[in-house]
C-alpha positions as a Markdown table, in Angstrom:
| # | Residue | x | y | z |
|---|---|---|---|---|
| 1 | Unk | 16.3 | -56.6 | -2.0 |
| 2 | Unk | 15.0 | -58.5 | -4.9 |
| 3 | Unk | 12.0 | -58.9 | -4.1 |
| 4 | Unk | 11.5 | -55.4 | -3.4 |
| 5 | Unk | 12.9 | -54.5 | -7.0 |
| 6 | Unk | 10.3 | -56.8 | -8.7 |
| 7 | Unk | 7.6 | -55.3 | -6.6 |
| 8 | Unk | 9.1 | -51.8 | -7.9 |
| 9 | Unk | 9.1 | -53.1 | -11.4 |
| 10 | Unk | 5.9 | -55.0 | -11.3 |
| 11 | Unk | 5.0 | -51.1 | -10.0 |
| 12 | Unk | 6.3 | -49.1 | -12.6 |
| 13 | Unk | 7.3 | -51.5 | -15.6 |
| 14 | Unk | 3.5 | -51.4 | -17.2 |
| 15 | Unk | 4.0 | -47.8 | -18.3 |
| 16 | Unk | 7.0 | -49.0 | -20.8 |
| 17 | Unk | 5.3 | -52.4 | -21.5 |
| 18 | Unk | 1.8 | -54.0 | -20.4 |
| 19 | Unk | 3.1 | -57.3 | -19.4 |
| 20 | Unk | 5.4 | -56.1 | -16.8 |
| 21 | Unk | 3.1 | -56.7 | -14.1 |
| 22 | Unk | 4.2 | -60.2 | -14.5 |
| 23 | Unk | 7.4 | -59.1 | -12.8 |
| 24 | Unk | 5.2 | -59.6 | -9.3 |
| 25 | Unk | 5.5 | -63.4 | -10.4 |
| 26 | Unk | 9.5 | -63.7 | -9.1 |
| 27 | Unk | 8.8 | -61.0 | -6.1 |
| 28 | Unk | 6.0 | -63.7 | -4.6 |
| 29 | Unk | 8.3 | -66.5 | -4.9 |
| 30 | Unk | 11.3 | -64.2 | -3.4 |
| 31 | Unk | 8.9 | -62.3 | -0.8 |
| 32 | Unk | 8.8 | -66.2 | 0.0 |
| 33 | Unk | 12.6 | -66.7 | 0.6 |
| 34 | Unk | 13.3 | -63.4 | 2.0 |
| 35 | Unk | 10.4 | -63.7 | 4.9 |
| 36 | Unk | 12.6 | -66.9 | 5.9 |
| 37 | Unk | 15.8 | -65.4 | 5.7 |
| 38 | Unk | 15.1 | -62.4 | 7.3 |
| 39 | Unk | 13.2 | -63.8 | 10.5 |
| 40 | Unk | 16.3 | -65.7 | 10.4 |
| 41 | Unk | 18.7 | -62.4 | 10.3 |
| 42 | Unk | 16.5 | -61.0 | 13.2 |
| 43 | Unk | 15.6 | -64.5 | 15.5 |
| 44 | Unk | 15.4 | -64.4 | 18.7 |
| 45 | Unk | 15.1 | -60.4 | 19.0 |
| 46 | Unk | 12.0 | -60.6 | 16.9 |
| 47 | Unk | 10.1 | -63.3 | 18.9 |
| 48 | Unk | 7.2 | -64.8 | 18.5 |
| 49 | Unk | 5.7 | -62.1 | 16.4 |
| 50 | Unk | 8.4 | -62.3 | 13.7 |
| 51 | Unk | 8.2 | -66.3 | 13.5 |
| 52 | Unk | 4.7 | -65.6 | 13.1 |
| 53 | Unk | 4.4 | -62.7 | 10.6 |
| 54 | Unk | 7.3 | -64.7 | 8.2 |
| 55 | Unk | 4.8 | -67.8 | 8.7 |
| 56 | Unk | 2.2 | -65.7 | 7.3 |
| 57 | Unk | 3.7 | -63.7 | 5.0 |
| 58 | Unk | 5.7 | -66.5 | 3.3 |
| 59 | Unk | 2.6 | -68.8 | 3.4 |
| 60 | Unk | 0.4 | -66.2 | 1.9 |
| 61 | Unk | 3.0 | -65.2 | -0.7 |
| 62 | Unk | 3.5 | -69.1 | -1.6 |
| 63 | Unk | -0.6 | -69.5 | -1.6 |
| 64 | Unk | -1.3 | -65.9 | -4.0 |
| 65 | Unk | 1.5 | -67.5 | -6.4 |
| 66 | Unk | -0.1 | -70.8 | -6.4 |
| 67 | Unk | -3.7 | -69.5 | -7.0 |
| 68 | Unk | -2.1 | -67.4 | -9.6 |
| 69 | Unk | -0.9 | -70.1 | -12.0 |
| 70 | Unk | -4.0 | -72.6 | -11.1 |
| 71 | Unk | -6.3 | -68.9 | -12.6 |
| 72 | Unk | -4.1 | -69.0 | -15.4 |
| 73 | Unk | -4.4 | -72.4 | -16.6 |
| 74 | Unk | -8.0 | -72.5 | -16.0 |
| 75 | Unk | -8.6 | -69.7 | -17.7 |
| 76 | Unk | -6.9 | -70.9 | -20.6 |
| 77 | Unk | -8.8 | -74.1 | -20.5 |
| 78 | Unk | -12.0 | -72.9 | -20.1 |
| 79 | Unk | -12.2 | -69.8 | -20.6 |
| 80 | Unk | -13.0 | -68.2 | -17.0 |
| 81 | Unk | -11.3 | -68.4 | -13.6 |
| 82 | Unk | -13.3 | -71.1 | -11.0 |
| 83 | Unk | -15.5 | -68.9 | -8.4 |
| 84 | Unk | -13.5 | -71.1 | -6.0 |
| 85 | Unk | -10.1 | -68.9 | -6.8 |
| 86 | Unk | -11.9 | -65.5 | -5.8 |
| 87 | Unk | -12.6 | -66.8 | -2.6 |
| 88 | Unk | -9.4 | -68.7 | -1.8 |
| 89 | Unk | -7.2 | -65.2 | -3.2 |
| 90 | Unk | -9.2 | -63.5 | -0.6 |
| 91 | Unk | -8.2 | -65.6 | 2.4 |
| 92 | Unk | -4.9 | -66.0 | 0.9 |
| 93 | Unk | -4.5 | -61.8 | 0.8 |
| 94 | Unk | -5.8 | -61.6 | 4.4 |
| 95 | Unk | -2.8 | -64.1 | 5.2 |
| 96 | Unk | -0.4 | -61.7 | 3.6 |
| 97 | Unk | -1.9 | -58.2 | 4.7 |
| 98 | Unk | -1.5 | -60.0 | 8.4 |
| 99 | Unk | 1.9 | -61.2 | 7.5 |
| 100 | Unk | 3.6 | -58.3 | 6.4 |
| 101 | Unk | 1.8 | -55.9 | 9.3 |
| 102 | Unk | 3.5 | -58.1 | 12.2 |
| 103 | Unk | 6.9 | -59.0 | 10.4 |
| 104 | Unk | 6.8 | -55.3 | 10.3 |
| 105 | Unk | 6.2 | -55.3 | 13.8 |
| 106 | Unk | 8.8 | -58.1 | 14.1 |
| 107 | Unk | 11.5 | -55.6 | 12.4 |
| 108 | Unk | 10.7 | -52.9 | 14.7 |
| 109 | Unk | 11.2 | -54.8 | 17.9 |
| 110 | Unk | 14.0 | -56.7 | 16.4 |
| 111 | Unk | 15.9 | -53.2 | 16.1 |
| 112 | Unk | 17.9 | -54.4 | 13.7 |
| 113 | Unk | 17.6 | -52.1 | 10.7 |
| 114 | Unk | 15.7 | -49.0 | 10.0 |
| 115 | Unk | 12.9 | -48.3 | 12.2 |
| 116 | Unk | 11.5 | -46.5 | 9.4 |
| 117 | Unk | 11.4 | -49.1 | 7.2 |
| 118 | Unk | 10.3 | -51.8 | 9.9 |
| 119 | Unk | 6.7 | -49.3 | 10.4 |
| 120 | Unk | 6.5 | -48.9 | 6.3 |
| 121 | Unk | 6.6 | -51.8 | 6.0 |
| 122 | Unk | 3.7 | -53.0 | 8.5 |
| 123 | Unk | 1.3 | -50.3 | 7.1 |
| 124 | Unk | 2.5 | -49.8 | 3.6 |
| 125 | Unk | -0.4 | -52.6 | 2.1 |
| 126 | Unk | -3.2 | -51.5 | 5.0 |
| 127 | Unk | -2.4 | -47.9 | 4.0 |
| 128 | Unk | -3.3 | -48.6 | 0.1 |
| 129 | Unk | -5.8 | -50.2 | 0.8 |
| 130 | Unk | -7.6 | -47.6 | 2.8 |
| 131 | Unk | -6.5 | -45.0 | 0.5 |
| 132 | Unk | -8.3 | -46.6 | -2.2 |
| 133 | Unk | -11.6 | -47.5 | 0.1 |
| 134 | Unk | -11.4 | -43.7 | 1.0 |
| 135 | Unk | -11.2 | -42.2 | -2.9 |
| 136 | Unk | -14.5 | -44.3 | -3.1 |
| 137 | Unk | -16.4 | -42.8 | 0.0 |
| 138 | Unk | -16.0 | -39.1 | -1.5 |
| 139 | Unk | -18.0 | -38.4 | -4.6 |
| 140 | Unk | -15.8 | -36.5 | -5.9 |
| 141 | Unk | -12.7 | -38.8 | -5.3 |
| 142 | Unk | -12.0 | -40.1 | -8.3 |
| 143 | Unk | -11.7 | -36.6 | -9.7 |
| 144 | Unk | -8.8 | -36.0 | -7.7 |
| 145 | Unk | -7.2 | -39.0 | -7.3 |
| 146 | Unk | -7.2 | -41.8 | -9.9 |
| 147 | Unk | -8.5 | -45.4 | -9.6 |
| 148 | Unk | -6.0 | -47.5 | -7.5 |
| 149 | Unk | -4.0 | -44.8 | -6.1 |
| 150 | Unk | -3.8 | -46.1 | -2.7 |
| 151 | Unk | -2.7 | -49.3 | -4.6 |
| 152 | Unk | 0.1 | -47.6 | -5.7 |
| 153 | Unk | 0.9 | -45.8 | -2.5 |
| 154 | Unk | 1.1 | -49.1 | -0.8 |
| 155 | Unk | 2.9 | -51.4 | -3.4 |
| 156 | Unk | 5.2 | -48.2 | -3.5 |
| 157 | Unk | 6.4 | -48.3 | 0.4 |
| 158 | Unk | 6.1 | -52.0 | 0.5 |
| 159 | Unk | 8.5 | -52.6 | -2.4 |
| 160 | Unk | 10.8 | -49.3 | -0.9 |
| 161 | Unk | 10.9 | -50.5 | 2.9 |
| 162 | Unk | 11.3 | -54.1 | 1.8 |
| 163 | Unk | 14.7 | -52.9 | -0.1 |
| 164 | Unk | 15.8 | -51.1 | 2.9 |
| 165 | Unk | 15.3 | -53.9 | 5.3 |
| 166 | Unk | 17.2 | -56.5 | 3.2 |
| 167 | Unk | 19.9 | -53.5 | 2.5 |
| 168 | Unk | 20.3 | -53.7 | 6.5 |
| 169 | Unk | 20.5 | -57.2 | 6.8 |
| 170 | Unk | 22.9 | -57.7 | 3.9 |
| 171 | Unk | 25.1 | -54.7 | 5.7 |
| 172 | Unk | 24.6 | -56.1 | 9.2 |
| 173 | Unk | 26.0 | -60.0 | 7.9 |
| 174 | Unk | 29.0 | -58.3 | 6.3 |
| 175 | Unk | 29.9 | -55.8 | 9.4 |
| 176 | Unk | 33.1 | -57.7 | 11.3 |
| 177 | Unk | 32.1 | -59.4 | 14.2 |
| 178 | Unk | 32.9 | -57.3 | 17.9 |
């Protein structure tokens, strides 16, 4: 649920203040825990797929976060980021884009929370993304939809589904046991 709230405020926060966006900082490192602890919620009704997506999802988190800090301090240093980071936060995105479309696969089969959630959250980053590569196609896009609106579609439902599933897990652990 945290994570989901950084993601919001990492979403919404720059309008108040620019440095908000920092807030995705803590939501990479929680996306982190909360890919562990959910495939652990759902195991074994979430198979192979959900060991899998939380692999990749964690893993990619844990990589972005990494790369993050190691652009920071080299730009700091020397001015620029490497040419090696661009590359390497590529990959790294892949990981996570696969990540978080099969643990949302995983939360669907595992039938443990919202099913609504489980498919928002497996198309919620591909969705943004093609938004955004659609608004580009049209010549006229841009007029109608501003730059990185798909971004904001997808970061929206990711951070939003995210909430819901940990909101079902967290109710799930405290429901007596029958």
């Amino acid at each position: 649920m945290s994570a989901g709230g950084f993601v919001a405020v990492a979403l919404v926060g720059p309008a108040a203040w620019d440095g908000l966006w920092l807030a995705l900082v803590p939501a990479a490192a929680l996306v982190i825990l909360a890919a562990r602890d959910l495939h652990a919620a759902w195991r074994p009704r979430d198979g192979s797929v959900g060991a899998v997506g939380a692999f990749l999802l964690a893993t990619g988190a844990g990589v972005l976060l990494v790369l993050m800090v190691i652009g920071w301090a080299a730009t700091v240093r020397l001015g620029v980021e490497p040419a090696w980071v661009a590359l390497s936060d590529q990959v790294a995105g892949y990981a996570f884009l696969a990540g978080a479309a099969l643990f949302g696969l995983a939360a669907f089969r595992a039938r443990t929370g919202p099913r609504w959630a489980a498919v928002a959250f497996a198309v919620s980053l591909p969705l943004g993304l093609g938004l955004d590569a659609a608004t580009k196609l049209f010549p006229f896009g841009e007029l109608f939809f501003f730059a990185g609106f798909g971004f904001y579609v997808g970061l929206g439902l990711f951070a939003l589904s995210l909430m819901r599933l940990g909101v079902a897990a967290r109710a799930r652990d405290k429901a007596p046991a029958r």
